Tab-separated table of C-alpha atoms and ligand atoms in Angstrom:
chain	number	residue	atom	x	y	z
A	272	UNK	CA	-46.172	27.589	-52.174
A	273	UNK	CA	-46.579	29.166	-48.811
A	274	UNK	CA	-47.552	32.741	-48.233
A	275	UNK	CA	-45.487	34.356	-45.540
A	276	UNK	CA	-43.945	37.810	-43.960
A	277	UNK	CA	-41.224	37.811	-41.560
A	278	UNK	CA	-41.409	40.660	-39.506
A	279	UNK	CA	-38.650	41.352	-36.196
A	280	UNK	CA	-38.193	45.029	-35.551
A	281	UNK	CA	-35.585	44.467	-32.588
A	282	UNK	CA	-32.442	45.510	-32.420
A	283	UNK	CA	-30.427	42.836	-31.113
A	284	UNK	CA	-27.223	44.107	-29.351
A	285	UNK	CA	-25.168	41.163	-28.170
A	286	UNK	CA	-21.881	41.511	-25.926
A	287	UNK	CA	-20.375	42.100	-22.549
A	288	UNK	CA	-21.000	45.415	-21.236
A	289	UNK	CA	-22.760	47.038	-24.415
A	290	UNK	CA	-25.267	48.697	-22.343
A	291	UNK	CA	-23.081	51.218	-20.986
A	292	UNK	CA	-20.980	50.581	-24.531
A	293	UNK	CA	-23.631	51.615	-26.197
A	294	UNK	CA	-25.909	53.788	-24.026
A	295	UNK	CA	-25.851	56.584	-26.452
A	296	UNK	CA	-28.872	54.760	-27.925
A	297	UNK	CA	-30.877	55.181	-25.241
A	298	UNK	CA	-31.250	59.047	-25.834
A	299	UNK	CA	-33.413	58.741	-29.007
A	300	UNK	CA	-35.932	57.485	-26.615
A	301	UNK	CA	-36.346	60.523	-24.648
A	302	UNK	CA	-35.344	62.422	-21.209
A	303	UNK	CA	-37.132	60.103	-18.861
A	304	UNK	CA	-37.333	56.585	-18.180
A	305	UNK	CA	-39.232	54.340	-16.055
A	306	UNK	CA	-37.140	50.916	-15.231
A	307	UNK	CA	-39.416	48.182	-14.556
A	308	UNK	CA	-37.889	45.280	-12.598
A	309	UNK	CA	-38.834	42.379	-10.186
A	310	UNK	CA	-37.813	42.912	-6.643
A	311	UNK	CA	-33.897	41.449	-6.350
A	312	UNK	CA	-33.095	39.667	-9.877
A	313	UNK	CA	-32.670	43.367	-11.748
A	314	UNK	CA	-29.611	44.196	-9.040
A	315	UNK	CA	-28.216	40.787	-8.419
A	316	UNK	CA	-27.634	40.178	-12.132
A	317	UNK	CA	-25.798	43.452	-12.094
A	318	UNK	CA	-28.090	44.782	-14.984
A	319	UNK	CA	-29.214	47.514	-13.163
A	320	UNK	CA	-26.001	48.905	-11.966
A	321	UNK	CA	-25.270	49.282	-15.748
A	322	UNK	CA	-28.963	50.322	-16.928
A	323	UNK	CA	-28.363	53.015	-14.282
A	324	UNK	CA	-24.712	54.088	-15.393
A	325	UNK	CA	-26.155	54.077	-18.593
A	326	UNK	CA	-29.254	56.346	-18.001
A	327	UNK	CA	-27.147	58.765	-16.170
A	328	UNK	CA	-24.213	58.973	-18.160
A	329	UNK	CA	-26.658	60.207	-20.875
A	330	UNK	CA	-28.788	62.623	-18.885
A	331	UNK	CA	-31.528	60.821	-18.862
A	332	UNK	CA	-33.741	61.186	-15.578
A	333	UNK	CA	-35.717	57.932	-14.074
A	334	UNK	CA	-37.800	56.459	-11.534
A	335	UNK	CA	-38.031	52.573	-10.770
A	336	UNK	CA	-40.807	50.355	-10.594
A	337	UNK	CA	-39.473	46.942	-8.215
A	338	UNK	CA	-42.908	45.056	-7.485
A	339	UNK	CA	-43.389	42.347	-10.643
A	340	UNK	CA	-44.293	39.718	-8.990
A	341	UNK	CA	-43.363	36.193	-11.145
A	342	UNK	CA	-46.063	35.179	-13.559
A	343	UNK	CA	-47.543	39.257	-13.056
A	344	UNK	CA	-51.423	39.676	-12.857
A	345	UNK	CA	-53.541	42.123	-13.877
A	346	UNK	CA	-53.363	43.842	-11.094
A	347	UNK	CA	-50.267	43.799	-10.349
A	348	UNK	CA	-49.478	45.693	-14.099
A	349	UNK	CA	-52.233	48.036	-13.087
A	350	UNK	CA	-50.415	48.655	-10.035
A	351	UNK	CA	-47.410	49.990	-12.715
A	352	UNK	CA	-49.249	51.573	-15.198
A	353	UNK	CA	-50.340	54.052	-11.961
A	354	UNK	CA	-46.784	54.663	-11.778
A	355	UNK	CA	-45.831	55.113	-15.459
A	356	UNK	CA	-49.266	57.458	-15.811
A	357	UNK	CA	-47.932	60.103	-12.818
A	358	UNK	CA	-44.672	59.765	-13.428
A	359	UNK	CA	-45.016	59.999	-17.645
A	360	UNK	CA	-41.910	58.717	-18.936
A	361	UNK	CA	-41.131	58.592	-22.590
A	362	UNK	CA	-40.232	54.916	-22.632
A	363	UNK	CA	-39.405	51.988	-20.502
A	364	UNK	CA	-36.590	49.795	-19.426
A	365	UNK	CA	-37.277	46.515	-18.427
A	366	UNK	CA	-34.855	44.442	-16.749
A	367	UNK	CA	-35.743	41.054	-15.788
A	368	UNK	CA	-36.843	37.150	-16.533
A	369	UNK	CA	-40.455	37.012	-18.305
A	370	UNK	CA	-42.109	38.446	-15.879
A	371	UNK	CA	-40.650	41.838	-15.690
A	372	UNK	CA	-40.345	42.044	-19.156
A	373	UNK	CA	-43.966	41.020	-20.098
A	374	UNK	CA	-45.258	43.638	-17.190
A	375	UNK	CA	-43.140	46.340	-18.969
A	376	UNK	CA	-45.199	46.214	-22.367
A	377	UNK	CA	-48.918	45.810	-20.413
A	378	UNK	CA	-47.474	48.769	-18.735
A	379	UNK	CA	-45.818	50.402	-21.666
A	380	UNK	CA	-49.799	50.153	-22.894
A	381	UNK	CA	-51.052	51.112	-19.851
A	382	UNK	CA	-49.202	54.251	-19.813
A	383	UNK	CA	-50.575	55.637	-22.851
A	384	UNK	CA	-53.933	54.140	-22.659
A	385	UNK	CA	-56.436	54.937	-20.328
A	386	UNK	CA	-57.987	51.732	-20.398
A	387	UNK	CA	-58.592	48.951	-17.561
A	388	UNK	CA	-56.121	46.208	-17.329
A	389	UNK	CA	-58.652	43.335	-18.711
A	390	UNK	CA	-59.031	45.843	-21.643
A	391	UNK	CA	-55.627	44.876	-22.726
A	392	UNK	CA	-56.851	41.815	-24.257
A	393	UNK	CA	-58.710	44.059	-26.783
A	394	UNK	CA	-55.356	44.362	-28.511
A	395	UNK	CA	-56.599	47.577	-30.176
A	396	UNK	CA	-54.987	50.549	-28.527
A	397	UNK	CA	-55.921	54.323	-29.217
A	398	UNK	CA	-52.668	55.140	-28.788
A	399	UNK	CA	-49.216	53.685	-29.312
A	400	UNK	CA	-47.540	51.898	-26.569
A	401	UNK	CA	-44.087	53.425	-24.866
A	402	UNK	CA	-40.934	52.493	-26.721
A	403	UNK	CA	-39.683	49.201	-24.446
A	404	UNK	CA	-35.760	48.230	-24.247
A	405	UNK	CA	-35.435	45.006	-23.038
A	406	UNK	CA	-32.415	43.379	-20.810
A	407	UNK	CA	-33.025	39.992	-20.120
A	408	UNK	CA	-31.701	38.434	-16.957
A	409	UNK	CA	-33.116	34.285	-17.852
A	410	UNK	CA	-32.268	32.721	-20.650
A	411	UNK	CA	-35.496	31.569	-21.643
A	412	UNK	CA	-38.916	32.789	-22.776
A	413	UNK	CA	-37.921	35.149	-25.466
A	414	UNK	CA	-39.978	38.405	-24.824
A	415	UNK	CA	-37.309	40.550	-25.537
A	416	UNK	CA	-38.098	39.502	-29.131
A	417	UNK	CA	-42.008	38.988	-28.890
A	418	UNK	CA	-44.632	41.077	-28.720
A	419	UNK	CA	-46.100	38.711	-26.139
A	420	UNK	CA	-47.184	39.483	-22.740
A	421	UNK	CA	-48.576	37.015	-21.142
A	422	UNK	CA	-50.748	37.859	-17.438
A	423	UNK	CA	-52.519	35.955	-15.103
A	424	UNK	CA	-55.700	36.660	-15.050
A	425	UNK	CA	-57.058	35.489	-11.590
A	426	UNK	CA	-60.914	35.319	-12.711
A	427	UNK	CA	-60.458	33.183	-15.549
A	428	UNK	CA	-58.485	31.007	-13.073
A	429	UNK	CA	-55.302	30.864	-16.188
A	430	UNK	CA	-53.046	32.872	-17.674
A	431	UNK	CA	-53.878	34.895	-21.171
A	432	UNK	CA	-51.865	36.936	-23.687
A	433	UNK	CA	-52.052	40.060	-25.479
A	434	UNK	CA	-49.810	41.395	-28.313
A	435	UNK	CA	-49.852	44.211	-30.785
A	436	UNK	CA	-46.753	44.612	-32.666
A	437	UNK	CA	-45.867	47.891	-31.006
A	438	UNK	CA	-44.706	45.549	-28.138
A	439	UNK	CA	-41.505	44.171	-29.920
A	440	UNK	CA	-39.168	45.986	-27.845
A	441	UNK	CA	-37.118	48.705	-29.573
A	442	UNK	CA	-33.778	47.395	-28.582
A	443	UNK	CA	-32.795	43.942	-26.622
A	444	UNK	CA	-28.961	43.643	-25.337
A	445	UNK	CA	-28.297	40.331	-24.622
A	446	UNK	CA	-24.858	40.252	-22.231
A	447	UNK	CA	-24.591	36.808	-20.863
A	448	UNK	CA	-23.158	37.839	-17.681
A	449	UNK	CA	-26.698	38.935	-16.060
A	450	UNK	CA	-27.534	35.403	-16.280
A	451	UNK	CA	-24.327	34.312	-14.447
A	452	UNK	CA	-26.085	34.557	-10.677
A	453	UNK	CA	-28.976	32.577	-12.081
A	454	UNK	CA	-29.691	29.283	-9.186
A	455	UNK	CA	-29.226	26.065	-11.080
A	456	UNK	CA	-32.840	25.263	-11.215
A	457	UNK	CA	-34.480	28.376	-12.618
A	458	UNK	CA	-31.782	28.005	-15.149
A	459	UNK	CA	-32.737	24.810	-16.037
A	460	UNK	CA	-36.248	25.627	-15.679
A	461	UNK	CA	-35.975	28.860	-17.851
A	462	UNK	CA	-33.924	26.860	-20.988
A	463	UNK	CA	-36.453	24.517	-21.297
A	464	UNK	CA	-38.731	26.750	-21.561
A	465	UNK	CA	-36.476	28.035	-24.395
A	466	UNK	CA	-36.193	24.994	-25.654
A	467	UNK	CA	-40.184	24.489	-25.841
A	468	UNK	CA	-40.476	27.694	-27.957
A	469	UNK	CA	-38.058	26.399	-30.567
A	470	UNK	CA	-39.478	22.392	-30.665
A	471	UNK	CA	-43.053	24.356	-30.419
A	472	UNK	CA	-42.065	26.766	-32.773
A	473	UNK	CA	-40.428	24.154	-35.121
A	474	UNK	CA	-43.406	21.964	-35.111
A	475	UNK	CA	-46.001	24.863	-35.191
A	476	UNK	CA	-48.464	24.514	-38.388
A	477	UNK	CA	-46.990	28.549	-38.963
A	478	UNK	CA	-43.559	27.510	-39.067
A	479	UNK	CA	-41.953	28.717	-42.206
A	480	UNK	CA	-39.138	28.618	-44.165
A	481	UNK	CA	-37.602	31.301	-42.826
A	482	UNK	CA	-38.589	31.143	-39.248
A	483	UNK	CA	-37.179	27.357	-39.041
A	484	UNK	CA	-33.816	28.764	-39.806
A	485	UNK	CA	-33.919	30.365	-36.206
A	486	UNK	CA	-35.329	27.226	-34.443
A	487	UNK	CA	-32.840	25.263	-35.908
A	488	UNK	CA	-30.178	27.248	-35.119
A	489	UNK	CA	-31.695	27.550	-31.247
A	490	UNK	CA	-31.843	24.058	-30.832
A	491	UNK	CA	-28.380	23.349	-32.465
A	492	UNK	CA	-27.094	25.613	-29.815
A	493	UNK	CA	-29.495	24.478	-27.017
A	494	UNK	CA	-27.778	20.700	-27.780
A	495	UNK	CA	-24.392	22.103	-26.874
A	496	UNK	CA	-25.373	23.215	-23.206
A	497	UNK	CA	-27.201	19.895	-22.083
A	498	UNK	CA	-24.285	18.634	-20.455
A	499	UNK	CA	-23.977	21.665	-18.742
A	500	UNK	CA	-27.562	21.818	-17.642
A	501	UNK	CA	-27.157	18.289	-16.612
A	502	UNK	CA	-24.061	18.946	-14.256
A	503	UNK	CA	-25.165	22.241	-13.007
A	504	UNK	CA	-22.133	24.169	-13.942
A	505	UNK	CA	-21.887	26.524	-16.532
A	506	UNK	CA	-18.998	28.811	-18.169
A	507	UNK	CA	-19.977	31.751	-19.913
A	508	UNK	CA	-20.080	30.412	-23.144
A	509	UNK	CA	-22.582	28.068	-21.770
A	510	UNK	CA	-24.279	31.045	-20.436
A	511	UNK	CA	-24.080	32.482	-23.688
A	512	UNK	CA	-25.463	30.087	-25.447
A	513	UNK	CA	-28.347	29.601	-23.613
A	514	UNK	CA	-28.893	33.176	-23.994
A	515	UNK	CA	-28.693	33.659	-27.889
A	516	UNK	CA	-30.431	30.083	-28.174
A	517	UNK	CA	-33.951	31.769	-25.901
A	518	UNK	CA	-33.208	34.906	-28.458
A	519	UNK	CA	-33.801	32.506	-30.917
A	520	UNK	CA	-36.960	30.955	-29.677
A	521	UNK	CA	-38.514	34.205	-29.434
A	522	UNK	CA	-37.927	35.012	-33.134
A	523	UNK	CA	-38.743	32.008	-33.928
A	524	UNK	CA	-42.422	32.118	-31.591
A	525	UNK	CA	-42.774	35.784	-32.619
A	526	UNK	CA	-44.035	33.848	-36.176
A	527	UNK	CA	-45.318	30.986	-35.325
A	528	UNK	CA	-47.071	30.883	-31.704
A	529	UNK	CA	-46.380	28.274	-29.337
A	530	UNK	CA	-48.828	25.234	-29.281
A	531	UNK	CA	-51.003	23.026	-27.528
A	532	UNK	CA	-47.686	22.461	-24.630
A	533	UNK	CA	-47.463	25.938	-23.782
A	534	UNK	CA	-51.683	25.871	-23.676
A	535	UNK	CA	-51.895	23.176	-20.696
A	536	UNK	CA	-48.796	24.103	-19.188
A	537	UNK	CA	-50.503	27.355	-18.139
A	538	UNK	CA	-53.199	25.371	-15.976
A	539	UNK	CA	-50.097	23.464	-14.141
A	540	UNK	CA	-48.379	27.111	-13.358
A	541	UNK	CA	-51.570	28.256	-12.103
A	542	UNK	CA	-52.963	25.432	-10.319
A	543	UNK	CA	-49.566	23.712	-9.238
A	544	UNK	CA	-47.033	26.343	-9.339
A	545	UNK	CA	-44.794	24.797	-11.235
A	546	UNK	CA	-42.228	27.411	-13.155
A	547	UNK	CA	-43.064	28.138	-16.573
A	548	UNK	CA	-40.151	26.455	-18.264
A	549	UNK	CA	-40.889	23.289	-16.055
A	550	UNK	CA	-44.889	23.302	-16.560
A	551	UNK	CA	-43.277	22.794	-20.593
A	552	UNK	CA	-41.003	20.362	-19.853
A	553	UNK	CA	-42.899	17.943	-18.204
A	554	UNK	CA	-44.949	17.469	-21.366
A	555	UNK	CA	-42.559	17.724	-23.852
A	556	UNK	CA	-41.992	13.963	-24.502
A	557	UNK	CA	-45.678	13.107	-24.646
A	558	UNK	CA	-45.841	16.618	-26.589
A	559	UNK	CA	-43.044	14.679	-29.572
A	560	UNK	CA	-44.696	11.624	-29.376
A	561	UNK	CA	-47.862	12.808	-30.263
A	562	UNK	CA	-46.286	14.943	-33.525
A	563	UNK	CA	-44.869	12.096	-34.903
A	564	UNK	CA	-47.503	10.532	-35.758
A	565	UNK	CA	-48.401	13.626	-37.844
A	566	UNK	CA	-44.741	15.301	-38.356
A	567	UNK	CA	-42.894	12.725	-38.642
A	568	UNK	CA	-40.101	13.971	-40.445
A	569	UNK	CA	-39.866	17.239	-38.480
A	570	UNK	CA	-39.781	15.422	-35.233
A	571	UNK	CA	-36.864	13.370	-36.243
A	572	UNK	CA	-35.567	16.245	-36.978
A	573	UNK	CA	-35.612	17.810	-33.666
A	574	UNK	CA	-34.322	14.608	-31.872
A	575	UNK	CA	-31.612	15.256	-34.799
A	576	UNK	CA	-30.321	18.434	-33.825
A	577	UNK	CA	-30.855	17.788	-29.926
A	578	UNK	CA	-28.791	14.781	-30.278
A	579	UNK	CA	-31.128	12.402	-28.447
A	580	UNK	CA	-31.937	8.958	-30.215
A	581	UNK	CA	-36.422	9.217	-29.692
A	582	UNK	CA	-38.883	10.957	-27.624
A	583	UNK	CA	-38.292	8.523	-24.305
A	584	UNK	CA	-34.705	9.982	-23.890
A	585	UNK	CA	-36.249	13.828	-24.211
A	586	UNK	CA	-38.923	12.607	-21.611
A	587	UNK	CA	-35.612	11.030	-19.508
A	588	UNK	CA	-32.954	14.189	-20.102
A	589	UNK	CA	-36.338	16.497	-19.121
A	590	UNK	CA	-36.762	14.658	-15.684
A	591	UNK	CA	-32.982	14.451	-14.994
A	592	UNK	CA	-33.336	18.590	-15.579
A	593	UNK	CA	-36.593	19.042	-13.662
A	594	UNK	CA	-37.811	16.263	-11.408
A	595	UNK	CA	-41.017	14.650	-12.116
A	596	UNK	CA	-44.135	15.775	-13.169
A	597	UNK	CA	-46.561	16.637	-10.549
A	598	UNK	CA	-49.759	13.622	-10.223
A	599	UNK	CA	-52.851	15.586	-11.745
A	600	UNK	CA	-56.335	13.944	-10.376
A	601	UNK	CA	-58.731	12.915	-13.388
A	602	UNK	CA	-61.054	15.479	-12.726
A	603	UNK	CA	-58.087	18.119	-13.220
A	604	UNK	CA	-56.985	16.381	-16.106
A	605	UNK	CA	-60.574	17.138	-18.260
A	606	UNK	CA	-60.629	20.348	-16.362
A	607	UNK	CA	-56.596	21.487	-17.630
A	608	UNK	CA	-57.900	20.005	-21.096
A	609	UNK	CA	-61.294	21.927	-21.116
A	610	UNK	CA	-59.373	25.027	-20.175
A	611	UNK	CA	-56.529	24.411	-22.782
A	612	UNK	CA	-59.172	23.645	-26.120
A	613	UNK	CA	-60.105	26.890	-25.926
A	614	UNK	CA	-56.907	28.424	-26.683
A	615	UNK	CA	-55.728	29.793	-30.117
A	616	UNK	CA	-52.420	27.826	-29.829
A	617	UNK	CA	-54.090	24.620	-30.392
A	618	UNK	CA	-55.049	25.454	-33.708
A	619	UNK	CA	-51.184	25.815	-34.654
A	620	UNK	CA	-50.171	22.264	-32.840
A	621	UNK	CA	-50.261	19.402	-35.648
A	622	UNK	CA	-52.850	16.984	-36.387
A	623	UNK	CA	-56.706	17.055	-34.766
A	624	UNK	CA	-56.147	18.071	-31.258
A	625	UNK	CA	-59.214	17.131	-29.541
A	626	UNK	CA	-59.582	17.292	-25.283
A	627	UNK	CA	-59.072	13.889	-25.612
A	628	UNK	CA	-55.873	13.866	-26.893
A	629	UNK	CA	-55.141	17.121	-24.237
A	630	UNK	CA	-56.606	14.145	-21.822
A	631	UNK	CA	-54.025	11.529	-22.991
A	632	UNK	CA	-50.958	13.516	-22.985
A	633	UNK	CA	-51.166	14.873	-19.226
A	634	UNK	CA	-51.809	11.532	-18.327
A	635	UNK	CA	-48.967	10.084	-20.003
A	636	UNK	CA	-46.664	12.195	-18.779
B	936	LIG	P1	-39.406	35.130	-14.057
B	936	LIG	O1	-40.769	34.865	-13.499
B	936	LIG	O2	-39.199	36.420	-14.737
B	936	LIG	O3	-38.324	34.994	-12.898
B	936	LIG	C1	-38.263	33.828	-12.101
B	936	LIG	C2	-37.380	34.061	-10.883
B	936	LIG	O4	-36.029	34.196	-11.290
B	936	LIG	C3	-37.728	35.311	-10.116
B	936	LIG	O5	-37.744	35.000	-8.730
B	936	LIG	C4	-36.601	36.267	-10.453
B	936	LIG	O6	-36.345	37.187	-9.407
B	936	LIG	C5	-35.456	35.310	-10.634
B	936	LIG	N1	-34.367	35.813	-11.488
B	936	LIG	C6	-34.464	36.345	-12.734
B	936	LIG	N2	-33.244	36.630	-13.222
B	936	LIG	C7	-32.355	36.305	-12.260
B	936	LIG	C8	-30.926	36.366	-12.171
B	936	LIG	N3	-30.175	36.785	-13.200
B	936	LIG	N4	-30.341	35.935	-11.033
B	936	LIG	C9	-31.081	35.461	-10.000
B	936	LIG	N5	-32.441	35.371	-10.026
B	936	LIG	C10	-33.063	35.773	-11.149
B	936	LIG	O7	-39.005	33.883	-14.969
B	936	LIG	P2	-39.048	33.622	-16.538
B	936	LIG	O8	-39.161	32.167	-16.681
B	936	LIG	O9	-37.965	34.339	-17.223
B	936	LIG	O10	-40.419	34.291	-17.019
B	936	LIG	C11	-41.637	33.631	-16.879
B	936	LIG	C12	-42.759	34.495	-17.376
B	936	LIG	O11	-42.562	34.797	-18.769
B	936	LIG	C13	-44.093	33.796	-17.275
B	936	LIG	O12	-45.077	34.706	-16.850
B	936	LIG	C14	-44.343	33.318	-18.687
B	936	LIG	O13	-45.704	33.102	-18.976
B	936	LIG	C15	-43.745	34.442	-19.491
B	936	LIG	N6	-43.374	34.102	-20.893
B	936	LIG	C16	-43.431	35.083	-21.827
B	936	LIG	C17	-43.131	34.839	-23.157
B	936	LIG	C18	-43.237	35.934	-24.176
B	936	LIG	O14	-43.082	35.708	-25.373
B	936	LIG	N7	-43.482	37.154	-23.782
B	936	LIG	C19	-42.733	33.563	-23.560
B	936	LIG	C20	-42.649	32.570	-22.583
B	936	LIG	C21	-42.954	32.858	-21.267
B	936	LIG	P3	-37.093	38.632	-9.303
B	936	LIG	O15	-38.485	38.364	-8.834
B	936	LIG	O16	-36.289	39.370	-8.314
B	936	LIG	O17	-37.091	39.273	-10.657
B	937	LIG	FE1	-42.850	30.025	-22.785
């Protein structure tokens, strides 16, 4: 029998308008707050009007922090942990896709710690990171359930994480309606990336009993919004379920780690800019194919719940959502592999992953 803990310390607070609802809960955090946002997403969504109603109704003072950059580099954290050390708040609101999100615990850490960004990747701090409430504005990676941040680091030419599980955010309020202004393709983009997190997740060798309850569920729900994602039109219950399915996949990631997709897709984000969720994507039917012949079971399980007959028409419905995938050089293609081997997350993808096998998939797709 497997030995397992299942461990999620977030409050989850779904609904319309529960931020101001609810923004009673933001005083056991303290008298000031820094918000920590990209530079238009936070307003457009409308999340900050209400994280700022919210703040004041309750007395709580605040200053804001507007320059996360997407995919946020060291330096660019370091830039906001300068902020959060002169300024001293007694936690943080982030507002914001990934990026914001994942800058808010490095600078949550950062605030506290008077360490140098690269030190981050220690993942021993002296002292406890700031409390972090999370409002999400994608519907996709998750980290306002994870204790993930994930950086670029510009001299290892990738990106890295680092996690302690202070980072799980204190509270998360998922309200569908930022995600309404969301362009078409960053909403597609950002879902699959969902999506990876709960196939990853699913087909991790850490998945559990418990955590594949939550994947399931995600992908169940993730089924119901292709055709939505496919036309490019969503209502809110679309919305919404796009939302509560990326929840989902960061429970269910929060356990298990992502795998050997996520670990190349970070070379084609880096070297190729392609968004996150669509650096995933692109792999993601080489990615199946390659389980099966390991998982088999599991795999036709996922194709089960997604509603899609094999891997070819999750290669087809990712290409309809994305476009195609970009044409990686041989030389890139051992370098991406070389790069990806070392990374923890191939460990938890199935079977022997070799940089052969890395070699094989990028090609293929
Ligand atoms: P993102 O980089 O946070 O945002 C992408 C773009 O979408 C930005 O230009 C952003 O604008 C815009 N945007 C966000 N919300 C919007 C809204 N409601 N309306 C209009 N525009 C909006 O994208 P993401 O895919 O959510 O996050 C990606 C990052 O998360 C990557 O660094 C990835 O590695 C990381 N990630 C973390 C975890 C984890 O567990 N922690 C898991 C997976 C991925 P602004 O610049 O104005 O904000
Ligand atoms: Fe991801």
């Amino acid at each position: 029998m497997q030995s397992y803990s299942f461990f999620m310390p977030t409050k989850v607070v779904h609904g319309e308008k529960e931020l101001v609802a609810q923004a009673e809960q933001l005083r056991q955090f303290g008298k000031k707050c820094l918000l920590v946002t990209g530079k238009n997403s936070a307003r457009l969504s409308g999340a900050l009007d209400d994280a700022e109603e919210a703040l004041k109704s309750q007395g709580i003072g605040y200053e804001h922090f507007d320059r996360v950059e997407n995919n946020p580099s060291l330096e660019n954290v370091a830039a906001g942990g300068e902020v959060a050390r002169r300024y001293k708040p007694d936690f943080i609101l982030a507002i914001g896709g990934g990026s914001p999100l994942d800058a808010a615990k490095a600078i949550a850490t950062l605030a506290t710690n008077q360490i140098d960004p690269d030190e981050l990747y220690s993942n021993k701090f002296d002292h406890t990171p700031l409390p972090i409430v999370a409002i999400p504005t994608t519907a996709g990676t998750g980290s306002e359930v994870t204790p993930y941040s994930i950086l670029t680091v510009p001299e290892a030419e990738t990106k890295r994480s680092f996690s302690v599980p202070e980072l799980f955010p204190k509270i998360a309020f998922l309200d569908w309606r930022y995600t309404e202004n969301l362009p078409v393709p960053i909403t597609r983009d950002t879902a699959v990336d969902a999506l990876s997190h709960l196939v990853e997740g699913y087909l991790s060798r850490r998945a559990t009993g418990t955590s594949d309850i939550f994947s399931e569920q995600g992908m169940r729900l993730w089924a119901k919004c292709i055709p939505a994602l496919r036309k490019g039109e969503f209502r809110p219950e679309d919305r919404d379920r796009l939302l509560v399915a990326s929840t989902l996949g960061g429970i269910t990631i929060s356990h298990t780690g992502t795998t050997l997709v996520h670990s190349l897709g970070y070379s084609l984000t880096y070297y190729h800019d392609l968004p996150h969720g669509r650096a995933n994507g692109v792999l993601m039917g080489e990615y199946l194919r390659y389980t099966a012949k390991h998982a088999p079971e599991q795999v036709s399980n996922v194709l089960g719940w997604l509603g899609l007959a094999n891997a070819d028409e999750l290669a087809t419905l990712m290409k309809d959502l994305l476009g195609p995938m970009v044409a990686l050089a041989e030389d890139e293609i051992k370098e991406y592999s070389a790069k990806a081997i070392r990374t923890k997350n191939i460990g938890y993808s199935q079977g022997e992953v070799t940089e052969d096998v890395l070699s094989k998939i990028l090609r293929d797709s």
